[in-house]
Short mmCIF file of C-alpha atoms and ligand atoms in Angstrom, two decimals:
data_model
loop_
_atom_site.label_atom_id
_atom_site.label_comp_id
_atom_site.label_asym_id
_atom_site.label_seq_id
_atom_site.Cartn_x
_atom_site.Cartn_y
_atom_site.Cartn_z
CA MET A 1 -26.27 11.21 -7.86
CA ASP A 2 -29.12 8.73 -7.81
CA VAL A 3 -28.38 5.06 -7.39
CA TYR A 4 -28.43 4.28 -11.12
CA GLU A 5 -26.00 7.12 -11.81
CA SER A 6 -23.68 5.80 -9.13
CA ILE A 7 -23.91 2.25 -10.51
CA GLY A 8 -23.20 3.54 -14.02
CA ALA A 9 -20.27 5.73 -12.98
CA ARG A 10 -18.62 3.24 -10.56
CA ARG A 11 -15.25 2.01 -11.71
CA ASP A 12 -12.43 -0.08 -10.32
CA VAL A 13 -9.69 2.55 -9.98
CA ARG A 14 -5.94 2.07 -10.17
CA ASN A 15 -4.42 4.86 -12.25
CA GLU A 16 -6.60 7.85 -11.40
CA PHE A 17 -5.88 8.44 -7.69
CA THR A 18 -4.76 12.05 -7.14
CA GLY A 19 -2.41 11.25 -4.25
CA GLU A 20 -4.50 13.27 -1.77
CA ILE A 21 -5.82 11.53 1.33
CA VAL A 22 -9.59 11.15 1.64
CA ASP A 23 -11.04 13.51 4.27
CA GLU A 24 -12.48 12.00 7.47
CA VAL A 25 -16.03 13.24 6.78
CA ARG A 26 -16.35 11.41 3.48
CA LEU A 27 -14.45 8.41 4.83
CA ASN A 28 -16.99 8.14 7.64
CA ARG A 29 -19.90 8.40 5.24
CA VAL A 30 -18.70 5.62 2.96
CA LEU A 31 -17.90 3.37 5.93
CA GLY A 32 -21.39 4.11 7.25
CA ALA A 33 -22.83 3.07 3.89
CA ALA A 34 -20.86 -0.18 4.06
CA HIS A 35 -22.12 -0.87 7.57
CA ALA A 36 -25.74 -0.30 6.41
CA ALA A 37 -25.59 -3.39 4.15
CA PRO A 38 -27.93 -6.34 4.52
CA SER A 39 -26.45 -9.45 6.16
CA VAL A 40 -27.52 -12.99 6.85
CA GLY A 41 -29.25 -13.23 10.23
CA ASN A 42 -28.42 -9.51 10.64
CA THR A 43 -24.99 -10.69 11.82
CA GLN A 44 -23.07 -7.75 10.28
CA PRO A 45 -20.00 -10.02 10.09
CA TRP A 46 -17.66 -7.35 8.68
CA ASP A 47 -14.94 -5.13 10.14
CA PHE A 48 -13.01 -2.41 8.35
CA VAL A 49 -9.35 -1.69 9.12
CA VAL A 50 -8.36 1.74 7.77
CA VAL A 51 -4.66 1.73 6.85
CA GLN A 52 -2.87 5.01 6.12
CA ASN A 53 0.60 4.45 7.57
CA PRO A 54 2.93 4.94 4.56
CA SER A 55 5.28 2.15 5.62
CA THR A 56 2.40 -0.33 5.91
CA LEU A 57 1.12 0.72 2.49
CA ALA A 58 4.62 0.29 1.05
CA ARG A 59 5.03 -3.17 2.58
CA PHE A 60 1.70 -4.28 1.17
CA ALA A 61 2.48 -2.81 -2.26
CA GLY A 62 5.76 -4.77 -2.31
CA HIS A 63 3.95 -8.00 -1.51
CA VAL A 64 1.31 -7.33 -4.20
CA ALA A 65 4.05 -6.68 -6.77
CA GLU A 66 5.49 -10.15 -6.03
CA CYS A 67 2.03 -11.76 -6.41
CA ARG A 68 1.54 -9.90 -9.69
CA GLU A 69 4.83 -11.36 -10.97
CA ASP A 70 3.80 -14.86 -9.83
CA PHE A 71 0.59 -14.52 -11.86
CA ALA A 72 2.38 -13.08 -14.90
CA ARG A 73 4.72 -16.10 -14.97
CA THR A 74 1.72 -18.45 -15.32
CA LEU A 75 0.45 -16.75 -18.49
CA PRO A 76 0.96 -17.88 -22.09
CA PRO A 77 2.92 -15.29 -24.15
CA ASP A 78 -0.11 -13.60 -25.76
CA ARG A 79 -1.91 -13.13 -22.44
CA ALA A 80 1.32 -12.02 -20.75
CA ALA A 81 1.69 -9.31 -23.41
CA THR A 82 -1.89 -8.11 -22.80
CA PHE A 83 -1.40 -8.24 -19.02
CA GLY A 84 1.91 -6.33 -19.09
CA PRO A 85 0.57 -2.74 -19.14
CA ILE A 86 -2.35 -3.43 -16.77
CA VAL A 87 -1.94 -1.85 -13.34
CA VAL A 88 -3.50 -4.08 -10.68
CA GLU A 89 -3.33 -1.81 -7.62
CA GLY A 90 -3.21 1.78 -6.38
CA ILE A 91 -2.12 1.04 -2.82
CA GLU A 92 0.34 3.86 -2.17
CA ARG A 93 -1.14 6.35 -4.62
CA SER A 94 -4.62 6.12 -3.03
CA GLY A 95 -3.12 6.83 0.40
CA THR A 96 -5.79 4.77 2.16
CA GLY A 97 -6.42 1.06 2.32
CA VAL A 98 -9.57 -0.40 3.80
CA VAL A 99 -9.08 -4.04 4.78
CA VAL A 100 -12.48 -5.71 4.91
CA THR A 101 -12.86 -8.83 7.03
CA PHE A 102 -15.40 -11.56 7.75
CA ASP A 103 -15.96 -12.96 11.23
CA PRO A 104 -17.64 -16.37 10.86
CA SER A 105 -18.27 -16.53 14.62
CA ARG A 106 -20.26 -13.33 14.81
CA GLY A 107 -23.87 -14.06 15.70
CA GLY A 108 -23.06 -17.30 17.52
CA ARG A 109 -24.05 -20.81 16.47
CA HIS A 110 -27.68 -20.26 15.44
CA ILE A 111 -27.53 -17.85 12.54
CA LEU A 112 -30.90 -17.34 10.91
CA GLY A 113 -30.41 -18.11 7.22
CA ARG A 114 -26.85 -19.53 7.32
CA HIS A 115 -27.65 -23.03 8.57
CA THR A 116 -27.94 -24.48 5.04
CA ILE A 117 -25.66 -22.14 3.09
CA ASP A 118 -22.51 -21.19 4.99
CA GLU A 119 -21.36 -18.93 2.16
CA THR A 120 -24.08 -16.38 2.97
CA GLY A 121 -21.79 -14.91 5.63
CA ARG A 122 -19.06 -14.02 3.13
CA LEU A 123 -21.66 -12.91 0.61
CA SER A 124 -22.94 -10.42 3.20
CA VAL A 125 -19.44 -8.91 3.37
CA GLY A 126 -19.49 -8.58 -0.43
CA LEU A 127 -22.67 -6.52 -0.15
CA ALA A 128 -21.01 -4.20 2.38
CA ILE A 129 -18.16 -3.72 -0.08
CA GLU A 130 -20.53 -2.86 -2.92
CA ASN A 131 -22.34 -0.36 -0.67
CA LEU A 132 -18.99 1.25 0.12
CA TRP A 133 -18.04 1.31 -3.57
CA LEU A 134 -21.30 2.96 -4.70
CA ALA A 135 -21.25 5.49 -1.86
CA ALA A 136 -17.62 6.33 -2.68
CA THR A 137 -18.60 6.89 -6.30
CA ALA A 138 -21.37 9.26 -5.20
CA GLU A 139 -18.72 11.10 -3.11
CA CYS A 140 -16.44 11.42 -6.21
CA LEU A 141 -13.97 9.00 -4.62
CA GLY A 142 -12.36 6.04 -6.32
CA VAL A 143 -12.14 2.47 -5.05
CA GLY A 144 -9.85 -0.27 -6.30
CA TRP A 145 -10.27 -3.85 -5.06
CA VAL A 146 -6.92 -5.61 -4.67
CA SER A 147 -6.88 -9.40 -4.43
CA PHE A 148 -3.29 -10.01 -5.51
CA TYR A 149 -2.12 -11.00 -2.01
CA ARG A 150 -1.63 -14.07 0.11
CA GLU A 151 -4.00 -14.12 3.04
CA PRO A 152 -1.40 -14.92 5.77
CA PHE A 153 0.67 -11.90 4.73
CA LEU A 154 -2.20 -9.42 5.04
CA ARG A 155 -3.47 -11.08 8.21
CA GLU A 156 -0.08 -10.55 9.85
CA LEU A 157 0.35 -7.04 8.41
CA VAL A 158 -2.74 -5.61 10.11
CA GLY A 159 -3.08 -8.05 13.01
CA ILE A 160 -6.24 -9.93 12.14
CA PRO A 161 -7.04 -12.60 14.77
CA ALA A 162 -8.46 -16.08 14.07
CA PRO A 163 -11.18 -16.96 13.17
CA VAL A 164 -11.62 -13.65 11.32
CA GLU A 165 -10.90 -13.91 7.57
CA VAL A 166 -9.60 -11.27 5.17
CA VAL A 167 -12.00 -10.58 2.31
CA ALA A 168 -10.51 -7.57 0.53
CA TRP A 169 -8.06 -4.72 0.44
CA LEU A 170 -9.78 -1.66 -1.00
CA CYS A 171 -7.74 1.32 -2.19
CA LEU A 172 -9.80 4.44 -1.48
CA GLY A 173 -9.09 8.03 -2.39
CA PRO A 174 -9.86 11.15 -4.41
CA VAL A 175 -9.57 10.71 -8.17
CA THR A 176 -8.93 12.93 -11.17
CA ALA A 177 -11.78 11.19 -13.03
CA LEU A 178 -13.50 7.86 -13.32
CA GLN A 179 -12.96 6.03 -16.60
CA ALA A 180 -16.12 5.35 -18.65
CA VAL A 181 -14.85 1.88 -19.66
CA PRO A 182 -13.29 -0.69 -17.29
CA ASP A 183 -9.49 -0.94 -17.54
CA LEU A 184 -9.64 -4.65 -18.34
CA GLU A 185 -11.89 -3.89 -21.30
CA ARG A 186 -9.78 -0.92 -22.49
CA PHE A 187 -6.59 -2.99 -22.30
CA GLY A 188 -8.14 -5.94 -24.14
CA TRP A 189 -8.11 -8.41 -21.24
CA ARG A 190 -11.87 -9.06 -20.97
CA GLY A 191 -15.00 -7.07 -21.76
CA ARG A 192 -18.48 -6.86 -20.27
CA ARG A 193 -21.01 -9.50 -21.31
CA PRO A 194 -24.31 -8.23 -22.74
CA LEU A 195 -27.21 -8.25 -20.29
CA ALA A 196 -29.21 -10.38 -22.73
CA ASP A 197 -26.67 -13.22 -22.29
CA VAL A 198 -27.14 -13.46 -18.55
CA VAL A 199 -30.89 -13.02 -18.03
CA HIS A 200 -33.07 -16.08 -18.56
CA ARG A 201 -36.77 -16.75 -18.21
CA GLU A 202 -38.05 -19.77 -16.27
CA SER A 203 -35.01 -21.98 -16.87
CA PHE A 204 -31.27 -21.43 -16.95
CA GLY A 205 -30.04 -21.00 -20.51
CA SER A 206 -33.30 -19.82 -22.09
CA ASP A 207 -32.73 -16.68 -24.17
CA ASP A 208 -36.24 -15.30 -24.65
CA PHE A 209 -36.08 -12.50 -22.10
CA PRO A 210 -36.10 -9.12 -23.90
CA VAL A 211 -33.60 -6.82 -22.18
CA GLU A 212 -32.27 -3.33 -22.62
CA ASP A 213 -28.54 -3.15 -23.24
CA ARG A 214 -26.35 -2.23 -20.26
CA SER A 215 -25.07 0.80 -22.17
CA THR A 216 -28.13 2.61 -20.78
CA LEU A 217 -26.23 2.62 -17.47
CA ARG A 218 -22.80 3.39 -18.86
CA ARG A 219 -21.66 7.00 -18.89
CA GLN A 220 -21.12 8.29 -22.42
C1 LIG B 1 -13.45 -9.83 -5.97
C2 LIG B 1 -12.73 -8.85 -6.84
C3 LIG B 1 -11.34 -8.83 -6.86
C4 LIG B 1 -10.66 -7.93 -7.69
N1 LIG B 1 -9.29 -7.91 -7.65
C5 LIG B 1 -8.62 -7.01 -8.40
C6 LIG B 1 -7.20 -6.91 -8.34
O1 LIG B 1 -6.53 -7.59 -7.57
N2 LIG B 1 -6.60 -6.00 -9.12
C7 LIG B 1 -7.30 -5.21 -9.99
O2 LIG B 1 -6.69 -4.42 -10.68
N3 LIG B 1 -8.65 -5.27 -10.05
C8 LIG B 1 -9.32 -6.14 -9.28
N4 LIG B 1 -10.68 -6.18 -9.32
C9 LIG B 1 -11.41 -5.25 -10.20
C10 LIG B 1 -11.95 -5.92 -11.45
O3 LIG B 1 -10.90 -6.17 -12.35
C11 LIG B 1 -12.99 -4.96 -12.06
O4 LIG B 1 -14.06 -4.86 -11.16
C12 LIG B 1 -13.50 -5.46 -13.39
O5 LIG B 1 -12.47 -5.45 -14.35
C13 LIG B 1 -14.64 -4.59 -13.93
O6 LIG B 1 -14.28 -3.24 -13.94
P1 LIG B 1 -15.14 -2.15 -13.20
O7 LIG B 1 -15.19 -2.53 -11.73
O8 LIG B 1 -14.42 -0.86 -13.42
O9 LIG B 1 -16.51 -2.18 -13.80
C14 LIG B 1 -11.38 -7.04 -8.50
C15 LIG B 1 -12.78 -7.03 -8.46
C16 LIG B 1 -13.45 -7.93 -7.63
C17 LIG B 1 -14.96 -7.87 -7.59
#
């Protein structure tokens, strides 16, 4: 797979995990891809906690189910009906969770490039996650990002010390297939915006930049 194929095939996975555990060789490769990401000041502020203990996965899944219910209760009836059938996690089915963290103290006090924009540290962790996601896609593995959790719960669950912050729980595992269309689009929650709406020339909001439609990347 070249990089455009991987970008086009990548999907957030919840329903398609096979139930098999990812093998250590591919797990190492995708973690290596994550660790090869760019980072502000070359701080590499991420860590990855691989979680495969079934009782830990079950405890986290229970917590996520509660957070899902909390969110559902905030929705107006029409959105609640759309949300109902949407699965928001594949924690136990994937068999592997990768907890991705950000250590704001890594690199010391004088971080080249973070002195004016503190957020660049967390953004660097986001790039590591995208590297992992694309590499997993190239390995025919699925990834599902779960953010339906309360930070203190996950921090305690896997023993994350201060000042390290939790950024994500990623479900990772073999899949039967990757959907061509995102779940949230298929279930009518929200679709992709056209590329032409988000690319501007010279000033924000201008719409005179001719662009190819994103469907060139999407698998048919
Ligand atoms: C920061 C972040 C948090 C997300 N959290 C969740 C989540 O908790 N549950 C879920 O089902 N999907 C989650 N997703 C996946 C998005 O819903 C998904 O990326 C989006 O619908 C587009 O689909 P695609 O990734 O398949 O293109 C998250 C994605 C990101 C980037």
